[in-house]
CSV table of C-alpha atoms in Angstrom, one decimal:
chain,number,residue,atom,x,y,z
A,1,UNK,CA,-9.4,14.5,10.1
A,2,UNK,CA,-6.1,14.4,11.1
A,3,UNK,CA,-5.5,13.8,15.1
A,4,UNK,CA,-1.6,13.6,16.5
A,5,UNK,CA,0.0,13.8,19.9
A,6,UNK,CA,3.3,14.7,20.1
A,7,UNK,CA,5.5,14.1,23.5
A,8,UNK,CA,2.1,14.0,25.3
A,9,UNK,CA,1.1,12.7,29.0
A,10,UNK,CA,-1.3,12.9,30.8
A,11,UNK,CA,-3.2,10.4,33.6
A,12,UNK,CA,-2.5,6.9,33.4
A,13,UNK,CA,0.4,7.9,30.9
A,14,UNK,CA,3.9,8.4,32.2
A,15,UNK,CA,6.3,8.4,29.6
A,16,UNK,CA,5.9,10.9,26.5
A,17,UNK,CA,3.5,9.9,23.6
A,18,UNK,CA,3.7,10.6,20.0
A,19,UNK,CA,1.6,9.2,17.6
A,20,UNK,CA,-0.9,10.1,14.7
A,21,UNK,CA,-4.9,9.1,14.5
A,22,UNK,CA,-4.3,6.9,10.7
A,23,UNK,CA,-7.5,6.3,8.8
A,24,UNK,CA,-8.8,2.8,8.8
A,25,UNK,CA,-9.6,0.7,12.1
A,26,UNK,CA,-7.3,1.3,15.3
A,27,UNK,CA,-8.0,-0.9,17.8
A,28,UNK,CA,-6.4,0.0,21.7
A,29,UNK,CA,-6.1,-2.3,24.3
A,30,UNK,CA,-4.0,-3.4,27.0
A,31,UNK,CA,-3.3,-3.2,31.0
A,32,UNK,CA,-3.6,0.0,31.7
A,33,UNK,CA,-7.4,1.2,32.1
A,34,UNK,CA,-6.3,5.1,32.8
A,35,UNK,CA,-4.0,5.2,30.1
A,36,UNK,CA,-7.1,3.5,27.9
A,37,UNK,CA,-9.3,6.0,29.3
A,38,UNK,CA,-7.0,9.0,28.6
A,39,UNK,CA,-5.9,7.8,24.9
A,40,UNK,CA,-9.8,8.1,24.3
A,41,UNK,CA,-9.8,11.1,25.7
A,42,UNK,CA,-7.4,12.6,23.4
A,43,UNK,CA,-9.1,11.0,20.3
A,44,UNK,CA,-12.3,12.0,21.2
A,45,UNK,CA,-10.9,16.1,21.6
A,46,UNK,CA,-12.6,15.9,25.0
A,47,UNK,CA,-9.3,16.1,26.5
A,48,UNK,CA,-6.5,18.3,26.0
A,49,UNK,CA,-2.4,16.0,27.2
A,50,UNK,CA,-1.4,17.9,31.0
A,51,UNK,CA,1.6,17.8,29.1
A,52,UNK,CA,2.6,17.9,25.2
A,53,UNK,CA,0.7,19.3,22.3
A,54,UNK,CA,-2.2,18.2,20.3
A,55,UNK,CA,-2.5,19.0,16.8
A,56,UNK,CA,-5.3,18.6,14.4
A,57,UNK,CA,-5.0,19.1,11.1
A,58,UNK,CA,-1.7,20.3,11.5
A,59,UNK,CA,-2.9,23.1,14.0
A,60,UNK,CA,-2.0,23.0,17.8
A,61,UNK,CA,-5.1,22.8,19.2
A,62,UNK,CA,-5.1,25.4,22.0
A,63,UNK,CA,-4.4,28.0,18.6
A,64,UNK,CA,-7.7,27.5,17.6
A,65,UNK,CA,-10.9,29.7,18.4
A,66,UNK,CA,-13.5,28.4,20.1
A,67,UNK,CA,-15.6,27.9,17.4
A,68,UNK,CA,-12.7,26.4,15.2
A,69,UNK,CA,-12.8,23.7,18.6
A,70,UNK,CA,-16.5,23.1,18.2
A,71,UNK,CA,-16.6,22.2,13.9
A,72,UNK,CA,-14.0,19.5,14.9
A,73,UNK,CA,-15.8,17.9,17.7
A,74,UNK,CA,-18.7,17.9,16.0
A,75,UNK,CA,-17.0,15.4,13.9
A,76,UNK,CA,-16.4,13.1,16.2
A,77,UNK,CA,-18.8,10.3,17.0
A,78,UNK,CA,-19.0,8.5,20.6
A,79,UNK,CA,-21.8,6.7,22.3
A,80,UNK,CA,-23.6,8.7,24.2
A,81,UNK,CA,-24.7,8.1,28.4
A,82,UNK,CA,-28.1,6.6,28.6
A,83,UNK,CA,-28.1,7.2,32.2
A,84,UNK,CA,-28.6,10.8,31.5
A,85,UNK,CA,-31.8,10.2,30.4
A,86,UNK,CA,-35.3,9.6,32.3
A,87,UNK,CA,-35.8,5.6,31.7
A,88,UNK,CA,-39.3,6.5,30.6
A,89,UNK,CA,-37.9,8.5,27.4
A,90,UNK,CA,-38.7,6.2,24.4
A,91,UNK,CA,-36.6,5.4,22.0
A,92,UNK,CA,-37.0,7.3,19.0
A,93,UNK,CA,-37.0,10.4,21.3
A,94,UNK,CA,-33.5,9.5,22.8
A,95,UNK,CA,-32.3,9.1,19.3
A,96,UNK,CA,-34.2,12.8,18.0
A,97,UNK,CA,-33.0,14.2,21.5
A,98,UNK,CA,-29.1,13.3,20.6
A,99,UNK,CA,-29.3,14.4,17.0
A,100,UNK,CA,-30.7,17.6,18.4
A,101,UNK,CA,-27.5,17.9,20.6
A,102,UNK,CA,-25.4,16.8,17.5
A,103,UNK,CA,-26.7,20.5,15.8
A,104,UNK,CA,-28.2,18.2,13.0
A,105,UNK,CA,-30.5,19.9,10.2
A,106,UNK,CA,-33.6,17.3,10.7
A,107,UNK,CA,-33.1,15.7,14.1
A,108,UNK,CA,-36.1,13.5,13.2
A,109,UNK,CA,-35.4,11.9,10.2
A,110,UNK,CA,-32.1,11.4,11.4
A,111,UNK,CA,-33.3,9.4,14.2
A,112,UNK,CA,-35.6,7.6,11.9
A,113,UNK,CA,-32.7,6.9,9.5
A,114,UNK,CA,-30.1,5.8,12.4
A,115,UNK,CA,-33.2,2.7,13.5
A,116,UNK,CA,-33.5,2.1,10.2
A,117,UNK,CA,-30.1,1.3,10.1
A,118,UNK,CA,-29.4,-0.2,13.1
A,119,UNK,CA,-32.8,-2.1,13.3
A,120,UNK,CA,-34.2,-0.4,15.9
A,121,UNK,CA,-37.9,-0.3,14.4
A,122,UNK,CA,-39.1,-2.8,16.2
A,123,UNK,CA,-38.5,-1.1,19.7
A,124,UNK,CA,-39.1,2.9,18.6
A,125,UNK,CA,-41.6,3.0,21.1
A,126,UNK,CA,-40.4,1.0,24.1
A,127,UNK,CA,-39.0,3.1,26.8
A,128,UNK,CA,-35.3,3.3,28.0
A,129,UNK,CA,-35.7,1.5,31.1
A,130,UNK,CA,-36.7,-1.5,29.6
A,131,UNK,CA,-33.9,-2.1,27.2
A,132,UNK,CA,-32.4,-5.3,27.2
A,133,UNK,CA,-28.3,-4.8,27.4
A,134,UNK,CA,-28.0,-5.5,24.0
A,135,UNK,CA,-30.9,-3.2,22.5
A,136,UNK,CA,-29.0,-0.4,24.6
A,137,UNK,CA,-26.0,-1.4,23.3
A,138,UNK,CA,-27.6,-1.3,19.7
A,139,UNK,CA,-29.2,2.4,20.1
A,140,UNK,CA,-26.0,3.6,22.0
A,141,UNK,CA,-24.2,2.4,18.9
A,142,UNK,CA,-26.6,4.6,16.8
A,143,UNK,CA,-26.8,7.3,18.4
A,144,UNK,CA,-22.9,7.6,18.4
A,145,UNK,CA,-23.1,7.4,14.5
A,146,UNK,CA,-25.8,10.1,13.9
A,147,UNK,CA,-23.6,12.6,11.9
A,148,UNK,CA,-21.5,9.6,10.2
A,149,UNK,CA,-18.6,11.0,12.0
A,150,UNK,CA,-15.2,11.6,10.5
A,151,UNK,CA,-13.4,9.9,13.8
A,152,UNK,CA,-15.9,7.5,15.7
A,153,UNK,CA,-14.8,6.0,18.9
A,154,UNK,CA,-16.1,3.0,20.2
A,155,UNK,CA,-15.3,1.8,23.5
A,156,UNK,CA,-16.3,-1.7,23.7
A,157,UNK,CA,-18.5,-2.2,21.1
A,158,UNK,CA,-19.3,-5.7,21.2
A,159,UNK,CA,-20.5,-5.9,24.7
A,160,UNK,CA,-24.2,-7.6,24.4
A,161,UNK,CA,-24.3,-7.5,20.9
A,162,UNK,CA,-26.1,-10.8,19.1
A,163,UNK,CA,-25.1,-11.7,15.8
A,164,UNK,CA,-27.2,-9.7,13.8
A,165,UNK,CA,-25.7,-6.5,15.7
A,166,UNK,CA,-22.6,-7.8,15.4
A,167,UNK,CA,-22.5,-7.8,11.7
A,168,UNK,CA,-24.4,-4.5,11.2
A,169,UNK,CA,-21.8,-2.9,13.5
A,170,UNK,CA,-19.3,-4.4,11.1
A,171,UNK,CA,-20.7,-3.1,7.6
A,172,UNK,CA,-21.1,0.3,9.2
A,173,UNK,CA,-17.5,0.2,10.0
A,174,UNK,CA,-16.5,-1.1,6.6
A,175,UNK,CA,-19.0,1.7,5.0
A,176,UNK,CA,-16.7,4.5,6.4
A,177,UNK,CA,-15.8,7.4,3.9
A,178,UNK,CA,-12.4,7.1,3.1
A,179,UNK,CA,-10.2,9.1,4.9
A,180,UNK,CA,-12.2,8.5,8.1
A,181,UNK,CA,-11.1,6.8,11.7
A,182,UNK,CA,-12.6,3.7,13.9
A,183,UNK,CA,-11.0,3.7,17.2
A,184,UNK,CA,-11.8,0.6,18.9
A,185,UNK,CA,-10.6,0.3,22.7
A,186,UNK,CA,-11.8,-3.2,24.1
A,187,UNK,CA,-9.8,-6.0,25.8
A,188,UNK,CA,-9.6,-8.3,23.2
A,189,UNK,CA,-10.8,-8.6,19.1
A,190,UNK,CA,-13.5,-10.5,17.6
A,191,UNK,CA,-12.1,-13.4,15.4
A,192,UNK,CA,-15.1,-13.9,13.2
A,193,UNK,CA,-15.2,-9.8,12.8
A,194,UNK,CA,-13.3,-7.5,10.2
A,195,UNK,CA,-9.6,-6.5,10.7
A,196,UNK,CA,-7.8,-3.7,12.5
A,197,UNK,CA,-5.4,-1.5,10.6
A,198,UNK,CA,-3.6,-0.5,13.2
A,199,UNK,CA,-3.4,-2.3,17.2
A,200,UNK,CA,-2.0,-0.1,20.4
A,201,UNK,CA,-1.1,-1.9,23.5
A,202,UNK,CA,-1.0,0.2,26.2
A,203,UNK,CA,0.7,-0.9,28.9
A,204,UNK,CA,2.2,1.0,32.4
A,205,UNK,CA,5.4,1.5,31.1
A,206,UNK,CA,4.6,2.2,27.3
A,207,UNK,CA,2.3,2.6,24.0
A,208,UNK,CA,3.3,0.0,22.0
A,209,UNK,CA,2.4,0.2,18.0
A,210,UNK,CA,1.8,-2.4,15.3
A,211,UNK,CA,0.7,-1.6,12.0
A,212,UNK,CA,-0.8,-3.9,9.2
């Protein structure tokens, strides 16, 4: 799925963005946290600029219907807020409960397919609240991969991760269909951990680009 902003602004971005969503891994970082917030934002069709136009797939977003709107986000993966749900919820429910919200066929079995994936077996049972931050980390980063979104946005994935989690974050990554988007948006990148494609720094003043 194709994602641009052209001449776009919007809080924590004062000068006029243009720039296209590539495939591959983009990775955003820099000094200004509002602008990181906002760039996310636009990636994640959550947000529409205060000023400029965003396109997908070629169309200006405000021309589409409703329901036009709705396919695309669909297709966009994020991690989900834990904090909306009762800490006694278990785990395999959370992850059946977000499929559900994700308009899946089977929300079930693709819970039981996302822990099986993310090793989550162990801890289907335990309850929300008594998560360590890493196994929250681990079944956020599941749920936000349910549908095996086209554009999946991770906003500092790493965080809490062990080793193990670490390198099943990276295979999923690497497994992406071709064609599809990582957006990465953390303060600095893993040495030991796959590269990025594509790395915007975005700063007060600007959004700068470099491309590999």
């Amino acid at each position: 799925m194709e994602i641009a902003l052209v001449k776009a602004r919007g809080l924590g971005i004062g000068h006029p963005v243009s720039c296209r969503l590539n495939p591959g891994v983009t990775w955003l970082s820099g000094s200004n946290a509002m602008g990181l917030v906002t760039m996310l934002k636009w990636w994640s069709l959550s947000r529409v600029p205060a000023h400029g136009t965003l396109f997908v797939n070629g169309q200006k977003w405000q021309d589409l219907t409703l329901r036009r709107q709705a396919h695309y986000k669909r297709k966009i993966g994020f991690k989900p807020r834990v904090d909306t749900l009762p800490e006694h919820i278990r785990v395999n429910r959370a992850l059946a409960y977000w499929a559900a919200l994700w308009e899946l066929d089977d929300p079930a079995i693709a819970a039981k397919n996302a822990m099986a994936d993310w090793g989550l077996d162990l801890i289907a049972e335990r309850r929300l609240g008594t998560l360590s931050v890493g196994e929250q980390q681990r079944l956020l980063l599941a749920g936000s991969s349910l549908m095996d979104p086209e554009v999946w946005i991770l906003e500092e994935p790493w965080n809490g991760l062990d080793t193990e989690a670490r390198v099943l974050l990276m295979d999923r990554i690497m497994r992406m269909a071709p064609g599809a988007s990582v957006v990465v948006s953390d303060v600095a990148w893993p040495e030991d951990l796959l590269e990025w494609d594509c790395h915007g720094d975005v700063t007060s003043d600007e959004l700068i680009w470099v491309h590999r």
